[in-house]
Amino acid sequence: MISAFLTGFLLGFSLIMAIGAQNAFVLRQGISQNYVFIVALFCAISDAFLIVIGISGIAFFFNSLTSQVSNALFGISAIWLTIYGLNRLINAFKSTLTIEYKSTTPKSLLKTLSVLSLLTFLNPHVYLDTVILIGTISQQFISINKTLFGLGACLASFVFFFGLAYGARLLDPIMKKPLAWRILDGLIALIMFSIAFNLAVKGNWI
């Protein structure tokens, strides 16, 4: 039970840690202290909503599949995570990227949420990561363990976005350094490889 929860938490945390426009926006709001709680809550709930849709939707889809097709999907997810991890590992050695958040912050709550909605729901990767990838990986668990996996993934979103928003001023000088992102990418790669290996085993690919 604990393993399912931790797998969901680590996977969810890893998928949303990559540099992106949404994270940059949340950081900017935290640094400027504008609508910090609402911004963090919006992002976390949006992620959790998509995760629930992914887990329940993929579960319905899985019910009509044979075990052979299910194993193939586990294998595809393992390959996907391995590629994701390799990209992060390459970044850990080569990347000089830092997060950018210098654009003007919208002053009204409506404008802020409008921009955040666009950054969240018009990003195709959010659907690939939450609905498809997390939804598929959740199917290695059954009954209460699947619920715990989902809770872990959802909790990761809340911990990440609230930590990012409220810790923005502390993180600001750190995350301007490429070395910090390299270390982070290395940790993400290890998590991805570990989960990919477990998926490959579940799908009888190893």
XYZ file of N, CA, C and O in Angstrom:
824
model
N 0.824 -1.216 0.000
C 0.000 0.000 0.000
C 0.857 1.266 0.000
O 0.615 2.196 -0.753
N 1.878 1.247 0.857
C 2.782 2.399 0.910
C 3.539 2.536 -0.402
O 3.777 3.644 -0.891
N 3.918 1.392 -0.977
C 4.647 1.406 -2.254
C 3.821 2.062 -3.354
O 4.346 2.841 -4.153
N 2.531 1.753 -3.407
C 1.655 2.332 -4.433
C 1.552 3.841 -4.255
O 1.633 4.601 -5.225
N 1.396 4.274 -3.009
C 1.290 5.709 -2.732
C 2.581 6.435 -3.099
O 2.551 7.490 -3.753
N 3.721 5.871 -2.702
C 5.008 6.507 -2.995
C 5.299 6.531 -4.494
O 5.855 7.510 -5.007
N 4.919 5.465 -5.203
C 5.105 5.442 -6.652
C 4.316 6.563 -7.306
O 4.834 7.285 -8.169
N 3.068 6.725 -6.896
C 2.241 7.803 -7.429
C 2.805 9.169 -7.099
O 2.846 10.064 -7.958
N 3.265 9.323 -5.860
C 3.802 10.615 -5.427
C 5.072 10.962 -6.195
O 5.212 12.078 -6.716
N 6.006 10.024 -6.277
C 7.275 10.289 -6.954
C 7.087 10.511 -8.452
O 7.720 11.393 -9.042
N 6.205 9.726 -9.053
C 5.945 9.897 -10.486
C 5.301 11.252 -10.752
O 5.743 11.996 -11.634
N 4.270 11.582 -9.981
C 3.598 12.862 -10.163
C 4.540 14.032 -9.948
O 4.546 14.997 -10.722
N 5.363 13.943 -8.906
C 6.309 15.014 -8.596
C 7.326 15.177 -9.717
O 7.651 16.299 -10.128
N 7.817 14.060 -10.225
C 8.843 14.107 -11.264
C 8.317 14.713 -12.561
O 9.013 15.480 -13.229
N 7.089 14.368 -12.919
C 6.530 14.829 -14.180
C 6.280 16.335 -14.204
O 6.329 16.961 -15.258
N 5.995 16.930 -13.041
C 5.670 18.361 -13.033
C 6.866 19.239 -12.659
O 6.746 20.456 -12.607
N 8.019 18.644 -12.420
C 9.177 19.424 -12.005
C 9.955 20.038 -13.159
O 10.797 20.900 -12.951
N 9.703 19.575 -14.367
C 10.465 20.087 -15.511
C 10.184 21.566 -15.732
O 9.096 22.068 -15.441
N 11.186 22.282 -16.265
C 11.015 23.699 -16.567
C 9.911 23.874 -17.592
O 9.884 23.211 -18.612
N 9.005 24.772 -17.312
C 7.915 25.024 -18.249
C 7.262 26.363 -17.962
O 7.525 26.997 -16.938
N 6.387 26.767 -18.872
C 5.752 28.078 -18.751
C 4.874 28.169 -17.505
O 4.830 29.212 -16.841
N 4.175 27.083 -17.193
C 3.295 27.108 -16.020
C 4.096 27.273 -14.736
O 3.757 28.094 -13.885
N 5.168 26.501 -14.591
C 5.998 26.609 -13.391
C 6.641 27.984 -13.283
O 6.783 28.542 -12.187
N 7.053 28.533 -14.417
C 7.640 29.869 -14.414
C 6.618 30.900 -13.957
O 6.943 31.828 -13.208
N 5.383 30.738 -14.397
C 4.319 31.661 -14.014
C 4.058 31.592 -12.509
O 3.909 32.617 -11.841
N 4.007 30.369 -11.983
C 3.782 30.185 -10.546
C 4.925 30.806 -9.742
O 4.701 31.472 -8.723
N 6.147 30.605 -10.213
C 7.303 31.215 -9.545
C 7.202 32.739 -9.538
O 7.446 33.390 -8.520
N 6.830 33.282 -10.679
C 6.715 34.733 -10.804
C 5.654 35.284 -9.855
O 5.855 36.307 -9.202
N 4.537 34.571 -9.759
C 3.480 35.002 -8.836
C 3.963 34.935 -7.389
O 3.638 35.800 -6.574
N 4.726 33.889 -7.076
C 5.230 33.759 -5.712
C 6.217 34.847 -5.356
O 6.190 35.396 -4.250
N 7.090 35.174 -6.298
C 8.088 36.220 -6.046
C 7.431 37.584 -5.881
O 7.810 38.379 -5.036
N 6.417 37.844 -6.703
C 5.723 39.136 -6.641
C 4.620 39.152 -5.594
O 4.001 40.194 -5.356
N 4.347 37.973 -4.978
C 3.315 37.853 -3.940
C 1.930 38.257 -4.445
O 1.169 38.926 -3.730
N 1.588 37.845 -5.659
C 0.275 38.136 -6.239
C -0.560 36.858 -6.330
O -0.205 35.940 -7.062
N -1.663 36.820 -5.580
C -2.613 35.704 -5.631
C -1.922 34.357 -5.476
O -2.249 33.389 -6.182
N -0.996 34.288 -4.552
C -0.160 33.089 -4.408
C -1.005 31.848 -4.113
O -0.863 30.812 -4.771
N -1.885 31.947 -3.127
C -2.693 30.788 -2.726
C -3.603 30.333 -3.858
O -3.686 29.131 -4.158
N -4.278 31.262 -4.493
C -5.234 30.922 -5.553
C -4.518 30.295 -6.750
O -4.999 29.323 -7.342
N -3.376 30.856 -7.103
C -2.608 30.317 -8.232
C -2.159 28.887 -7.947
O -2.298 27.991 -8.795
N -1.608 28.652 -6.757
C -1.153 27.315 -6.385
C -2.329 26.338 -6.340
O -2.222 25.199 -6.820
N -3.446 26.787 -5.768
C -4.625 25.920 -5.661
C -5.179 25.575 -7.038
O -5.545 24.422 -7.298
N -5.226 26.549 -7.933
C -5.730 26.317 -9.282
C -4.896 25.255 -10.006
O -5.430 24.324 -10.607
N -3.580 25.395 -9.930
C -2.683 24.447 -10.604
C -2.807 23.046 -10.020
O -2.859 22.051 -10.756
N -2.854 22.969 -8.686
C -2.926 21.671 -8.025
C -4.243 20.962 -8.332
O -4.264 19.764 -8.634
N -5.354 21.695 -8.261
C -6.656 21.097 -8.536
C -6.757 20.676 -10.003
O -7.315 19.616 -10.321
N -6.235 21.503 -10.896
C -6.252 21.162 -12.326
C -5.511 19.867 -12.580
O -5.984 18.980 -13.307
N -4.326 19.737 -11.987
C -3.534 18.515 -12.139
C -4.274 17.311 -11.571
O -4.339 16.255 -12.195
N -4.810 17.481 -10.353
C -5.518 16.382 -9.691
C -6.734 15.946 -10.513
O -7.021 14.751 -10.635
N -7.442 16.910 -11.070
C -8.615 16.620 -11.892
C -8.237 15.768 -13.103
O -8.888 14.758 -13.408
N -7.167 16.147 -13.781
C -6.719 15.404 -14.956
C -6.197 14.016 -14.575
O -6.380 13.050 -15.312
N -5.560 13.920 -13.416
C -5.054 12.625 -12.943
C -6.208 11.666 -12.675
O -6.171 10.495 -13.064
N -7.248 12.169 -12.016
C -8.424 11.339 -11.723
C -9.087 10.881 -13.019
O -9.482 9.715 -13.157
N -9.213 11.801 -13.970
C -9.784 11.439 -15.270
C -8.935 10.349 -15.937
O -9.459 9.377 -16.496
N -7.607 10.523 -15.874
C -6.716 9.549 -16.490
C -6.837 8.176 -15.872
O -6.984 7.173 -16.578
N -6.819 8.113 -14.539
C -6.876 6.819 -13.851
C -8.218 6.130 -14.076
O -8.280 4.935 -14.387
N -9.313 6.879 -13.928
C -10.635 6.271 -14.106
C -10.911 5.949 -15.573
O -11.491 4.906 -15.893
N -10.484 6.837 -16.472
C -10.719 6.620 -17.897
C -9.929 5.457 -18.449
O -10.458 4.604 -19.174
N -8.632 5.391 -18.096
C -7.791 4.289 -18.563
C -8.249 2.974 -17.945
O -8.196 1.919 -18.580
N -8.744 3.026 -16.698
C -9.238 1.807 -16.039
C -10.422 1.243 -16.813
O -10.525 0.029 -17.032
N -11.325 2.111 -17.247
C -12.474 1.674 -18.045
C -11.995 1.058 -19.360
O -12.509 0.034 -19.809
N -10.989 1.678 -19.950
C -10.436 1.191 -21.211
C -9.782 -0.170 -21.019
O -9.928 -1.080 -21.841
N -9.085 -0.320 -19.897
C -8.374 -1.569 -19.620
C -9.332 -2.742 -19.426
O -8.979 -3.887 -19.691
N -10.516 -2.471 -18.927
C -11.468 -3.542 -18.642
C -11.838 -4.335 -19.892
O -12.245 -5.486 -19.806
N -11.694 -3.714 -21.056
C -12.060 -4.389 -22.301
C -10.844 -4.943 -23.040
O -10.957 -5.413 -24.165
N -9.674 -4.874 -22.406
C -8.449 -5.344 -23.059
C -8.041 -6.722 -22.569
O -8.312 -7.103 -21.432
N -7.376 -7.469 -23.399
C -6.776 -8.729 -22.965
C -5.496 -8.431 -22.217
O -4.930 -7.341 -22.310
N -5.007 -9.397 -21.488
C -3.774 -9.203 -20.723
C -2.594 -8.923 -21.638
O -1.666 -8.205 -21.286
N -2.632 -9.486 -22.841
C -1.527 -9.284 -23.781
C -1.420 -7.811 -24.182
O -0.330 -7.255 -24.222
N -2.554 -7.195 -24.492
C -2.552 -5.785 -24.859
C -2.175 -4.927 -23.656
O -1.470 -3.929 -23.793
N -2.643 -5.317 -22.477
C -2.301 -4.585 -21.258
C -0.789 -4.587 -21.046
O -0.188 -3.559 -20.710
N -0.170 -5.755 -21.246
C 1.283 -5.854 -21.094
C 2.002 -4.968 -22.102
O 3.041 -4.365 -21.798
N 1.460 -4.892 -23.317
C 2.063 -4.041 -24.342
C 2.021 -2.578 -23.917
O 2.993 -1.841 -24.092
N 0.913 -2.163 -23.307
C 0.796 -0.771 -22.856
C 1.759 -0.477 -21.706
O 2.330 0.609 -21.628
N 1.925 -1.460 -20.818
C 2.915 -1.286 -19.752
C 4.312 -1.115 -20.350
O 5.106 -0.287 -19.903
N 4.599 -1.920 -21.381
C 5.904 -1.825 -22.029
C 6.113 -0.491 -22.706
O 7.191 0.108 -22.618
N 5.070 -0.005 -23.377
C 5.158 1.303 -24.045
C 5.386 2.405 -23.021
O 6.195 3.321 -23.231
N 4.689 2.317 -21.895
C 4.873 3.316 -20.839
C 6.283 3.260 -20.271
O 6.886 4.297 -19.958
N 6.828 2.040 -20.147
C 8.201 1.892 -19.650
C 9.190 2.537 -20.608
O 10.132 3.229 -20.188
N 8.979 2.328 -21.915
C 9.851 2.944 -22.926
C 9.733 4.461 -22.883
O 10.731 5.195 -22.946
N 8.494 4.931 -22.751
C 8.235 6.368 -22.670
C 8.990 6.984 -21.496
O 9.678 8.009 -21.635
N 8.876 6.356 -20.332
C 9.557 6.875 -19.141
C 11.075 6.793 -19.287
O 11.800 7.677 -18.813
N 11.561 5.730 -19.932
C 12.997 5.597 -20.138
C 13.532 6.722 -21.021
O 14.576 7.319 -20.739
N 12.794 7.022 -22.091
C 13.186 8.121 -22.979
C 13.147 9.448 -22.230
O 14.053 10.289 -22.343
N 12.086 9.628 -21.457
C 11.946 10.835 -20.630
C 13.146 10.953 -19.688
O 13.758 12.020 -19.543
N 13.485 9.837 -19.037
C 14.608 9.835 -18.115
C 15.934 10.116 -18.799
O 16.789 10.830 -18.267
N 16.115 9.554 -20.006
C 17.347 9.802 -20.762
C 17.477 11.281 -21.133
O 18.573 11.849 -21.070
N 16.359 11.896 -21.502
C 16.385 13.338 -21.809
C 16.790 14.154 -20.596
O 17.575 15.100 -20.695
N 16.256 13.767 -19.452
C 16.603 14.474 -18.216
C 18.076 14.236 -17.857
O 18.764 15.123 -17.363
N 18.555 13.003 -18.114
C 19.948 12.683 -17.817
C 20.890 13.475 -18.715
O 21.933 13.969 -18.265
N 20.538 13.621 -19.981
C 21.334 14.429 -20.913
C 21.378 15.877 -20.435
O 22.429 16.525 -20.444
N 20.209 16.379 -19.998
C 20.152 17.749 -19.472
C 21.030 17.913 -18.238
O 21.617 18.969 -18.014
N 21.091 16.838 -17.432
C 21.891 16.905 -16.207
C 23.363 17.145 -16.505
O 24.085 17.737 -15.705
N 23.826 16.687 -17.683
C 25.237 16.855 -18.044
C 25.493 18.044 -18.964
O 26.561 18.636 -18.927
N 24.476 18.403 -19.763
C 24.724 19.398 -20.800
C 23.957 20.709 -20.645
O 24.353 21.731 -21.180
N 22.854 20.672 -19.935
C 21.956 21.830 -19.942
C 22.561 23.056 -19.270
O 23.246 22.967 -18.256
N 22.289 24.199 -19.879
C 22.667 25.490 -19.271
C 21.414 26.340 -19.066
O 21.500 27.541 -18.862
N 20.253 25.667 -19.128
C 18.993 26.392 -19.011
C 18.733 26.850 -17.587
O 19.117 26.197 -16.625
N 18.090 27.992 -17.470
C 17.534 28.461 -16.206
C 16.102 28.871 -16.486
O 15.721 29.077 -17.621
N 15.328 28.969 -15.434
C 13.919 29.299 -15.632
C 13.748 30.798 -15.857
O 14.419 31.607 -15.222
N 12.890 31.136 -16.794
C 12.657 32.538 -17.129
C 11.278 32.956 -16.650
O 10.294 32.276 -16.896
N 11.194 34.088 -15.973
C 9.894 34.574 -15.502
C 9.913 36.090 -15.380
O 9.496 36.666 -14.387
N 10.388 36.759 -16.401
C 10.556 38.204 -16.332
C 9.401 39.003 -16.937
O 9.402 40.213 -16.880
N 8.443 38.305 -17.575
C 7.361 39.051 -18.202
C 6.442 39.682 -17.164
O 6.431 39.295 -16.001
N 5.655 40.648 -17.591
C 4.794 41.395 -16.694
C 3.720 40.497 -16.093
O 3.084 39.711 -16.781
N 3.511 40.613 -14.800
C 2.497 39.833 -14.115
C 1.138 40.500 -14.232
O 1.007 41.684 -13.908
N 0.096 39.771 -14.684
C -1.240 40.353 -14.733
C -1.673 40.833 -13.355
O -1.446 40.146 -12.363
N -2.299 42.007 -13.296
C -2.621 42.586 -12.009
C -3.961 42.106 -11.454
O -4.146 42.045 -10.256
N -4.925 41.801 -12.282
C -6.229 41.377 -11.779
C -6.287 39.860 -11.642
O -5.576 39.132 -12.340
N -7.151 39.391 -10.740
C -7.299 37.955 -10.528
C -7.836 37.272 -11.785
O -7.384 36.182 -12.143
N -8.789 37.915 -12.445
C -9.367 37.333 -13.660
C -8.315 37.144 -14.745
O -8.239 36.092 -15.387
N -7.473 38.165 -14.950
C -6.417 38.067 -15.953
C -5.397 36.997 -15.562
O -4.896 36.251 -16.413
N -5.096 36.939 -14.276
C -4.137 35.952 -13.796
C -4.627 34.537 -14.065
O -3.895 33.688 -14.597
N -5.886 34.260 -13.720
C -6.441 32.927 -13.921
C -6.635 32.612 -15.404
O -6.527 31.451 -15.816
N -6.914 33.642 -16.190
C -7.064 33.440 -17.636
C -5.750 32.981 -18.256
O -5.708 32.030 -19.037
N -4.670 33.685 -17.904
C -3.349 33.317 -18.412
C -2.968 31.918 -17.924
O -2.463 31.084 -18.689
N -3.228 31.652 -16.648
C -2.875 30.362 -16.063
C -3.669 29.223 -16.712
O -3.137 28.129 -16.923
N -4.931 29.472 -17.034
C -5.753 28.460 -17.705
C -5.173 28.102 -19.070
O -5.120 26.924 -19.449
N -4.736 29.117 -19.794
C -4.143 28.881 -21.108
C -2.851 28.081 -20.982
O -2.608 27.134 -21.740
N -2.005 28.475 -20.015
C -0.736 27.784 -19.823
C -0.939 26.338 -19.392
O -0.118 25.461 -19.702
N -2.025 26.090 -18.666
C -2.286 24.750 -18.139
C -2.952 23.846 -19.165
O -2.457 22.756 -19.479
N -4.074 24.290 -19.714
C -4.906 23.398 -20.517
C -4.601 23.416 -22.020
O -5.101 22.574 -22.753
N -3.787 24.370 -22.462
C -3.387 24.365 -23.869
C -2.016 23.724 -24.064
O -1.464 23.733 -25.151
N -1.487 23.167 -22.987
C -0.203 22.464 -23.057
C -0.463 20.975 -23.289
O -0.994 20.290 -22.402
N -0.131 20.452 -24.464
C -0.428 19.037 -24.753
C 0.278 18.067 -23.820
O -0.218 16.965 -23.561
N 1.422 18.478 -23.277
C 2.173 17.576 -22.401
C 1.426 17.262 -21.111
O 1.617 16.191 -20.529
N 0.578 18.189 -20.671
C -0.151 17.950 -19.428
C -1.107 16.775 -19.584
O -1.302 15.981 -18.663
N -1.672 16.612 -20.773
C -2.586 15.490 -21.017
C -1.814 14.186 -21.203
O -2.250 13.122 -20.737
N -0.669 14.267 -21.869
C 0.159 13.080 -22.042
C 0.649 12.561 -20.697
O 0.658 11.354 -20.442
N 1.061 13.487 -19.824
C 1.631 13.094 -18.535
C 0.571 12.627 -17.540
O 0.733 11.591 -16.886
N -0.509 13.408 -17.395
C -1.499 13.098 -16.365
C -2.527 12.072 -16.821
O -2.724 11.046 -16.169
N -3.172 12.340 -17.944
C -4.269 11.479 -18.385
C -3.759 10.141 -18.911
O -4.222 9.071 -18.493
N -2.792 10.180 -19.812
C -2.354 8.947 -20.481
C -1.291 8.199 -19.673
O -1.463 7.024 -19.335
N -0.184 8.869 -19.361
C 0.923 8.167 -18.706
C 0.564 7.733 -17.284
O 0.674 6.555 -16.940
N 0.136 8.666 -16.436
C -0.231 8.308 -15.065
C -1.416 7.352 -15.063
O -1.472 6.401 -14.277
N -2.380 7.593 -15.961
C -3.531 6.700 -16.052
C -3.135 5.285 -16.395
O -3.641 4.316 -15.803
N -2.212 5.127 -17.345
C -1.762 3.786 -17.740
C -0.965 3.112 -16.633
O -1.185 1.944 -16.311
N -0.039 3.841 -16.031
C 0.803 3.269 -14.981
C -0.021 2.841 -13.774
O 0.298 1.860 -13.090
N -1.125 3.543 -13.520
C -1.973 3.210 -12.369
C -2.571 1.815 -12.485
O -2.955 1.212 -11.473
N -2.643 1.285 -13.702
C -3.296 -0.001 -13.918
C -2.470 -1.189 -13.441
O -2.963 -2.321 -13.428
N -1.237 -0.949 -13.020
C -0.458 -2.035 -12.428
C -0.911 -2.316 -11.007
O -0.545 -3.327 -10.416
N -1.729 -1.404 -10.465
C -2.251 -1.569 -9.108
C -3.736 -1.930 -9.163
O -4.431 -1.575 -10.119
N -4.209 -2.607 -8.144
C -5.616 -2.985 -8.088
C -6.238 -2.509 -6.781
O -5.532 -2.263 -5.794
N -7.550 -2.343 -6.811
C -8.327 -2.022 -5.624
C -7.794 -0.787 -4.899
O -7.569 0.244 -5.509
N -7.566 -0.917 -3.592
C -7.164 0.216 -2.764
C -5.806 0.769 -3.176
O -5.542 1.972 -3.048
N -4.943 -0.090 -3.706
C -3.614 0.364 -4.123
C -3.682 1.341 -5.294
O -2.884 2.271 -5.382
N -4.652 1.129 -6.183
C -4.826 2.061 -7.295
C -5.281 3.425 -6.778
O -4.828 4.470 -7.252
N -6.173 3.397 -5.785
C -6.633 4.646 -5.165
C -5.484 5.369 -4.485
O -5.336 6.589 -4.601
N -4.645 4.610 -3.778
C -3.502 5.201 -3.087
C -2.488 5.766 -4.077
O -1.876 6.805 -3.827
N -2.296 5.067 -5.190
C -1.419 5.579 -6.244
C -1.936 6.930 -6.729
O -1.173 7.892 -6.876
N -3.244 7.007 -7.001
C -3.839 8.260 -7.450
C -3.726 9.360 -6.406
O -3.428 10.516 -6.739
N -3.950 9.009 -5.142
C -3.824 9.995 -4.064
C -2.391 10.519 -3.976
O -2.165 11.711 -3.752
N -1.428 9.620 -4.151
C -0.025 10.021 -4.119
C 0.305 10.995 -5.232
O 0.968 12.013 -5.015
N -0.187 10.697 -6.447
C 0.057 11.574 -7.602
C -0.609 12.932 -7.407
O -0.025 13.973 -7.722
N -1.847 12.922 -6.874
C -2.561 14.186 -6.632
C -1.875 15.000 -5.543
O -1.729 16.227 -5.660
N -1.462 14.320 -4.471
C -0.787 15.020 -3.377
C 0.506 15.659 -3.859
O 0.867 16.763 -3.426
N 1.205 14.982 -4.773
C 2.449 15.526 -5.321
C 2.194 16.878 -5.983
O 3.012 17.803 -5.851
N 1.073 17.003 -6.676
C 0.736 18.270 -7.330
C 0.527 19.368 -6.301
O 1.002 20.494 -6.473
N -0.195 19.054 -5.221
C -0.439 20.052 -4.179
C 0.862 20.453 -3.484
O 1.124 21.643 -3.264
N 1.685 19.460 -3.149
C 2.960 19.753 -2.482
C 3.862 20.580 -3.388
O 4.470 21.564 -2.954
N 3.927 20.187 -4.667
C 4.818 20.891 -5.591
C 4.386 22.331 -5.809
O 5.188 23.260 -5.659
N 3.141 22.542 -6.188
C 2.713 23.889 -6.549
C 2.659 24.838 -5.350
O 3.029 26.007 -5.466
N 2.236 24.350 -4.191
C 2.237 25.212 -3.010
C 3.666 25.478 -2.539
O 4.003 26.586 -2.105
N 4.519 24.450 -2.638
C 5.923 24.652 -2.283
C 6.597 25.624 -3.219
O 7.379 26.483 -2.786
N 6.288 25.508 -4.512
C 6.879 26.396 -5.508
C 6.405 27.828 -5.324
O 7.203 28.771 -5.367
N 5.107 27.996 -5.090
C 4.534 29.334 -4.960
C 5.011 30.042 -3.698
O 5.426 31.206 -3.742
N 4.959 29.324 -2.568
C 5.326 29.960 -1.303
C 6.827 29.948 -1.041
O 7.331 30.729 -0.233
N 7.539 29.074 -1.733
C 8.990 29.050 -1.560
C 9.720 29.785 -2.661
O 10.947 29.713 -2.754
N 8.962 30.514 -3.496
C 9.538 31.165 -4.678
C 10.690 32.097 -4.336
O 11.714 32.112 -5.017
N 10.519 32.887 -3.302
C 11.566 33.866 -2.957
C 12.845 33.186 -2.491
O 13.946 33.711 -2.679
N 12.700 32.027 -1.851
C 13.881 31.276 -1.431
C 14.510 30.535 -2.607
O 15.728 30.412 -2.696
N 13.644 30.047 -3.515
C 14.130 29.277 -4.662
C 14.727 30.160 -5.754
O 15.548 29.703 -6.547
N 14.308 31.418 -5.791
C 14.711 32.317 -6.871
C 16.212 32.335 -7.133
O 16.652 32.075 -8.248
N 17.061 32.616 -6.118
C 18.501 32.658 -6.407
C 19.094 31.283 -6.733
O 20.067 31.183 -7.479
N 18.478 30.226 -6.191
C 18.993 28.877 -6.430
C 18.706 28.421 -7.851
O 19.580 27.923 -8.564
N 17.447 28.617 -8.282
C 17.030 28.096 -9.573
C 17.491 28.949 -10.746
O 17.215 28.623 -11.898
N 18.209 30.025 -10.474
C 18.840 30.789 -11.548
C 20.170 30.178 -11.955
O 20.781 30.590 -12.933
N 20.605 29.162 -11.176
C 21.884 28.520 -11.451
C 21.658 27.217 -12.224
O 20.896 26.355 -11.782
N 22.309 27.067 -13.377
C 22.154 25.836 -14.174
C 22.476 24.568 -13.391
O 21.872 23.524 -13.630
N 23.432 24.642 -12.438
C 23.820 23.462 -11.673
C 22.637 22.904 -10.889
O 22.486 21.679 -10.771
N 21.792 23.788 -10.353
C 20.632 23.337 -9.585
C 19.691 22.519 -10.463
O 19.167 21.482 -10.044
N 19.484 22.977 -11.693
C 18.609 22.255 -12.613
C 19.253 20.949 -13.067
O 18.561 19.956 -13.321
N 20.579 20.923 -13.161
C 21.267 19.679 -13.543
C 21.078 18.614 -12.467
O 20.838 17.444 -12.768
N 21.233 19.010 -11.221
C 21.030 18.078 -10.106
C 19.596 17.576 -10.101
O 19.325 16.377 -9.930
N 18.661 18.497 -10.284
C 17.248 18.141 -10.306
C 16.948 17.180 -11.448
O 16.243 16.175 -11.268
N 17.499 17.453 -12.622
C 17.292 16.571 -13.775
C 17.851 15.171 -13.514
O 17.262 14.168 -13.924
N 18.984 15.117 -12.843
C 19.575 13.827 -12.517
C 18.687 13.011 -11.591
O 18.500 11.802 -11.790
N 18.105 13.652 -10.595
C 17.205 12.972 -9.663
C 15.946 12.494 -10.377
O 15.464 11.374 -10.151
N 15.406 13.347 -11.243
C 14.215 12.975 -12.003
C 14.501 11.759 -12.874
O 13.693 10.835 -12.976
N 15.674 11.750 -13.510
C 16.049 10.620 -14.379
C 16.078 9.314 -13.584
O 15.566 8.283 -14.054
N 16.645 9.335 -12.388
C 16.715 8.125 -11.564
C 15.323 7.609 -11.211
O 15.066 6.399 -11.236
N 14.433 8.527 -10.866
C 13.060 8.135 -10.530
C 12.375 7.519 -11.747
O 11.700 6.492 -11.657
N 12.539 8.170 -12.898
C 11.915 7.672 -14.125
C 12.429 6.277 -14.483
O 11.646 5.392 -14.859
N 13.724 6.064 -14.377
C 14.304 4.757 -14.703
C 13.771 3.676 -13.761
O 13.492 2.552 -14.180
N 13.644 4.020 -12.488
C 13.158 3.061 -11.500
C 11.720 2.638 -11.797
O 11.385 1.444 -11.782
N 10.862 3.622 -12.079
C 9.461 3.322 -12.368
C 9.350 2.565 -13.690
O 8.538 1.637 -13.829
N 10.155 2.950 -14.681
C 10.136 2.262 -15.979
C 10.524 0.793 -15.821
O 9.920 -0.093 -16.445
N 11.516 0.512 -14.990
C 11.944 -0.868 -14.749
C 10.812 -1.685 -14.132
O 10.533 -2.816 -14.554
N 10.133 -1.108 -13.127
C 9.019 -1.810 -12.485
C 7.888 -2.077 -13.475
O 7.248 -3.131 -13.431
N 7.629 -1.127 -14.357
C 6.590 -1.307 -15.374
C 6.955 -2.430 -16.336
O 6.110 -3.239 -16.717
N 8.215 -2.445 -16.751
C 8.679 -3.489 -17.670
C 8.526 -4.878 -17.041
O 8.151 -5.837 -17.716
N 8.794 -4.961 -15.747
C 8.636 -6.224 -15.030
C 7.153 -6.616 -14.976
O 6.780 -7.754 -15.242
N 6.285 -5.645 -14.653
C 4.843 -5.905 -14.576
C 4.290 -6.351 -15.926
O 3.379 -7.171 -16.001
N 4.828 -5.777 -16.995
C 4.345 -6.125 -18.330
C 5.025 -7.337 -18.931
O 4.825 -7.642 -20.113
N 5.865 -8.012 -18.118
C 6.590 -9.207 -18.556
C 7.535 -8.915 -19.728
O 7.755 -9.766 -20.595
N 8.084 -7.715 -19.739
C 9.080 -7.354 -20.765
C 10.489 -7.710 -20.281
O 11.417 -7.717 -21.078
N 10.617 -7.931 -19.008
C 11.926 -8.300 -18.434
C 11.763 -9.601 -17.633
O 10.816 -9.738 -16.863
